[in-house]
């Protein structure tokens, strides 16, 4: 598994989405961080940059809502 999902036109025609899981301290998926928009903007060329932004945003969100992992 690649650890993220990219959809194009599955939920609605012309709409794409990109999502990463939010995980609990014991590594269970408890939610997702998602961006959606026009398919022409969230195309394959945009995925790498959007994944980077979502990954940077994920940790502070997990920690804020109490999902974050404790320091090892």
N, CA, C and O atoms as a DFTB+ gen file, in Angstrom:
288 C
 N C O
     1  1       0.836      -1.188       0.000
     2  2       0.000       0.000       0.000
     3  2       0.876       1.246       0.000
     4  3       1.944       1.259       0.612
     5  1       0.432       2.276      -0.676
     6  2       1.219       3.500      -0.791
     7  2       0.956       4.479       0.343
     8  3       1.697       5.451       0.492
     9  1      -0.072       4.252       1.139
    10  2      -0.328       5.109       2.286
    11  2      -1.113       6.367       1.977
    12  3      -1.201       7.256       2.824
    13  1      -1.679       6.464       0.805
    14  2      -2.506       7.603       0.435
    15  2      -3.443       7.177      -0.687
    16  3      -3.250       6.130      -1.304
    17  1      -4.463       8.001      -0.947
    18  2      -5.422       7.697      -2.012
    19  2      -5.616       8.918      -2.901
    20  3      -5.665      10.050      -2.421
    21  1      -5.725       8.673      -4.198
    22  2      -5.999       9.721      -5.186
    23  2      -7.169       9.240      -6.026
    24  3      -7.103       8.181      -6.650
    25  1      -8.236      10.018      -6.038
    26  2      -9.399       9.649      -6.829
    27  2      -9.663      10.706      -7.883
    28  3      -9.379      11.886      -7.678
    29  1     -10.202      10.282      -9.001
    30  2     -10.552      11.198     -10.097
    31  2     -11.928      10.839     -10.622
    32  3     -12.104       9.813     -11.279
    33  1     -12.897      11.681     -10.331
    34  2     -14.241      11.486     -10.843
    35  2     -15.021      10.364     -10.180
    36  3     -16.086      10.004     -10.682
    37  1     -14.552       9.797      -9.087
    38  2     -15.272       8.696      -8.442
    39  2     -16.453       9.182      -7.609
    40  3     -17.532       8.591      -7.666
    41  1     -16.266      10.246      -6.839
    42  2     -17.343      10.755      -5.990
    43  2     -18.315      11.630      -6.785
    44  3     -19.523      11.612      -6.545
    45  1     -17.777      12.386      -7.723
    46  2     -18.595      13.266      -8.559
    47  2     -17.824      13.548      -9.853
    48  3     -16.597      13.645      -9.831
    49  1     -18.518      13.678     -10.954
    50  2     -17.841      13.964     -12.219
    51  2     -17.028      15.254     -12.138
    52  3     -17.520      16.277     -11.662
    53  1     -15.783      15.198     -12.603
    54  2     -14.942      16.385     -12.652
    55  2     -14.261      16.749     -11.346
    56  3     -13.559      17.757     -11.281
    57  1     -14.454      15.947     -10.297
    58  2     -13.871      16.240      -8.987
    59  2     -12.824      15.181      -8.651
    60  3     -13.049      13.986      -8.842
    61  1     -11.678      15.634      -8.148
    62  2     -10.613      14.727      -7.725
    63  2     -10.340      14.944      -6.247
    64  3     -10.674      15.988      -5.688
    65  1      -9.733      13.949      -5.624
    66  2      -9.399      14.057      -4.220
    67  2      -8.089      13.352      -3.916
    68  3      -7.690      12.421      -4.616
    69  1      -7.434      13.805      -2.876
    70  2      -6.193      13.206      -2.408
    71  2      -6.293      13.132      -0.892
    72  3      -6.648      14.122      -0.251
    73  1      -5.987      11.972      -0.304
    74  2      -6.172      11.798       1.131
    75  2      -5.042      10.986       1.757
    76  3      -4.480      10.081       1.140
    77  1      -4.732      11.337       2.996
    78  2      -3.784      10.600       3.836
    79  2      -4.511      10.186       5.105
    80  3      -5.400      10.904       5.562
    81  1      -4.155       9.043       5.686
    82  2      -4.800       8.648       6.932
    83  2      -4.281       9.434       8.130
    84  3      -3.120       9.842       8.159
    85  1      -5.139       9.641       9.105
    86  2      -4.750      10.128      10.426
    87  2      -4.734       8.895      11.314
    88  3      -5.693       8.124      11.330
    89  1      -3.653       8.709      12.048
    90  2      -3.480       7.489      12.836
    91  2      -3.416       7.799      14.327
    92  3      -2.965       8.866      14.744
    93  1      -3.882       6.834      15.117
    94  2      -3.815       6.935      16.574
    95  2      -2.418       6.562      17.045
    96  3      -1.566       6.149      16.257
    97  1      -2.204       6.715      18.334
    98  2      -0.903       6.352      18.905
    99  2      -0.565       4.881      18.681
   100  3       0.609       4.522      18.585
   101  1      -1.586       4.031      18.599
   102  2      -1.330       2.610      18.357
   103  2      -1.458       2.246      16.879
   104  3      -1.669       1.084      16.533
   105  1      -1.328       3.261      16.003
   106  2      -1.236       3.114      14.549
   107  2      -2.534       2.692      13.860
   108  3      -2.501       2.207      12.729
   109  1      -3.668       2.868      14.522
   110  2      -4.953       2.588      13.880
   111  2      -5.410       3.825      13.116
   112  3      -5.205       4.950      13.571
   113  1      -6.024       3.619      11.964
   114  2      -6.566       4.730      11.188
   115  2      -7.827       5.223      11.891
   116  3      -8.765       4.459      12.115
   117  1      -7.835       6.520      12.237
   118  2      -8.955       7.110      12.968
   119  2      -9.599       8.270      12.214
   120  3     -10.552       8.878      12.701
   121  1      -9.083       8.574      11.038
   122  2      -9.633       9.655      10.237
   123  2      -8.781       9.856       9.000
   124  3      -7.914       9.041       8.682
   125  1      -9.041      10.949       8.311
   126  2      -8.234      11.252       7.125
   127  2      -8.076      12.755       6.965
   128  3      -8.875      13.548       7.464
   129  1      -7.031      13.113       6.261
   130  2      -6.771      14.497       5.875
   131  2      -6.898      14.522       4.362
   132  3      -6.163      13.828       3.660
   133  1      -7.826      15.319       3.861
   134  2      -8.197      15.244       2.451
   135  2      -8.247      16.617       1.808
   136  3      -8.621      17.604       2.442
   137  1      -7.870      16.663       0.554
   138  2      -8.069      17.852      -0.264
   139  2      -8.835      17.405      -1.504
   140  3      -8.550      16.350      -2.071
   141  1      -9.802      18.206      -1.919
   142  2     -10.599      17.895      -3.101
   143  2     -10.735      19.142      -3.953
   144  3     -10.697      20.263      -3.445
   145  1     -10.890      18.942      -5.228
   146  2     -11.039      20.077      -6.125
   147  2     -11.235      19.632      -7.554
   148  3     -11.422      18.444      -7.816
   149  1     -11.194      20.567      -8.480
   150  2     -11.389      20.236      -9.894
   151  2     -10.333      19.234     -10.375
   152  3      -9.148      19.363     -10.068
   153  1     -10.783      18.248     -11.126
   154  2      -9.913      17.198     -11.623
   155  2      -8.736      17.742     -12.425
   156  3      -7.645      17.174     -12.381
   157  1      -8.939      18.816     -13.146
   158  2      -7.843      19.379     -13.944
   159  2      -6.748      20.000     -13.076
   160  3      -5.616      20.151     -13.535
   161  1      -7.066      20.362     -11.830
   162  2      -6.052      20.911     -10.919
   163  2      -5.414      19.840     -10.045
   164  3      -4.224      19.924      -9.741
   165  1      -6.177      18.847      -9.641
   166  2      -5.664      17.766      -8.796
   167  2      -5.314      16.561      -9.664
   168  3      -5.728      15.434      -9.390
   169  1      -4.551      16.822     -10.702
   170  2      -4.156      15.771     -11.634
   171  2      -2.872      15.093     -11.157
   172  3      -2.327      15.448     -10.112
   173  1      -2.397      14.125     -11.923
   174  2      -1.202      13.364     -11.550
   175  2       0.015      14.266     -11.357
   176  3       0.870      13.974     -10.521
   177  1       0.102      15.345     -12.107
   178  2       1.243      16.270     -11.969
   179  2       1.239      17.007     -10.635
   180  3       2.295      17.413     -10.151
   181  1       0.074      17.183     -10.043
   182  2      -0.043      17.926      -8.786
   183  2       0.111      17.044      -7.554
   184  3       0.304      17.557      -6.452
   185  1       0.029      15.726      -7.722
   186  2       0.002      14.814      -6.575
   187  2       1.234      14.961      -5.678
   188  3       1.081      15.057      -4.460
   189  1       2.426      14.981      -6.224
   190  2       3.645      15.025      -5.398
   191  2       3.660      16.251      -4.483
   192  3       3.944      16.125      -3.292
   193  1       3.362      17.423      -5.019
   194  2       3.356      18.644      -4.211
   195  2       2.257      18.644      -3.167
   196  3       2.465      19.097      -2.042
   197  1       1.095      18.140      -3.532
   198  2      -0.008      18.077      -2.575
   199  2       0.267      17.069      -1.472
   200  3      -0.072      17.308      -0.313
   201  1       0.881      15.939      -1.825
   202  2       1.241      14.960      -0.801
   203  2       2.211      15.552       0.214
   204  3       2.080      15.322       1.416
   205  1       3.167      16.303      -0.268
   206  2       4.124      16.951       0.635
   207  2       3.393      17.882       1.599
   208  3       3.646      17.853       2.803
   209  1       2.499      18.695       1.080
   210  2       1.748      19.629       1.933
   211  2       0.867      18.884       2.936
   212  3       0.798      19.273       4.101
   213  1       0.198      17.827       2.500
   214  2      -0.653      17.056       3.405
   215  2       0.179      16.360       4.485
   216  3      -0.223      16.316       5.647
   217  1       1.326      15.823       4.106
   218  2       2.183      15.154       5.090
   219  2       2.709      16.138       6.128
   220  3       2.818      15.795       7.306
   221  1       3.035      17.356       5.704
   222  2       3.513      18.373       6.645
   223  2       2.402      18.800       7.603
   224  3       2.670      19.127       8.759
   225  1       1.172      18.798       7.134
   226  2       0.039      19.213       7.962
   227  2      -0.452      18.100       8.877
   228  3      -1.062      18.378       9.909
   229  1      -0.198      16.851       8.521
   230  2      -0.763      15.715       9.253
   231  2      -0.287      15.635      10.708
   232  3      -1.117      15.493      11.606
   233  1       0.989      15.720      10.961
   234  2       1.513      15.538      12.319
   235  2       0.924      16.543      13.318
   236  3       0.444      16.134      14.375
   237  1       0.948      17.846      13.009
   238  2       0.350      18.776      13.979
   239  2      -1.142      18.530      14.201
   240  3      -1.641      18.741      15.307
   241  1      -1.847      18.095      13.187
   242  2      -3.278      17.798      13.347
   243  2      -3.456      16.587      14.249
   244  3      -4.284      16.610      15.159
   245  1      -2.685      15.523      14.005
   246  2      -2.776      14.328      14.849
   247  2      -2.475      14.667      16.306
   248  3      -3.153      14.180      17.210
   249  1      -1.464      15.497      16.536
   250  2      -1.098      15.869      17.900
   251  2      -2.164      16.745      18.557
   252  3      -2.456      16.587      19.743
   253  1      -2.741      17.661      17.794
   254  2      -3.750      18.568      18.328
   255  2      -5.000      17.830      18.768
   256  3      -5.578      18.168      19.801
   257  1      -5.427      16.837      18.015
   258  2      -6.633      16.103      18.372
   259  2      -6.357      14.874      19.222
   260  3      -7.261      14.084      19.495
   261  1      -5.102      14.715      19.643
   262  2      -4.766      13.642      20.553
   263  2      -4.425      12.313      19.914
   264  3      -4.354      11.295      20.603
   265  1      -4.211      12.304      18.594
   266  2      -3.862      11.068      17.907
   267  2      -2.359      10.850      17.837
   268  3      -1.906       9.728      17.611
   269  1      -1.577      11.918      18.029
   270  2      -0.134      11.871      17.794
   271  2       0.582      10.802      18.584
   272  3       0.184      10.443      19.692
   273  1       1.630      10.310      17.999
   274  2       2.443       9.281      18.660
   275  2       3.311       9.930      19.728
   276  3       3.721      11.082      19.585
   277  1       3.583       9.213      20.766
   278  2       4.467       9.724      21.807
   279  2       5.895       9.584      21.327
   280  3       6.200       8.721      20.503
   281  1       6.781      10.440      21.845
   282  2       8.196      10.402      21.448
   283  2       8.826       9.106      21.902
   284  3       8.579       8.637      23.014
   285  1       9.647       8.523      21.031
   286  2      10.303       7.249      21.351
   287  2      11.572       7.491      22.119
   288  3      12.266       6.541      22.479
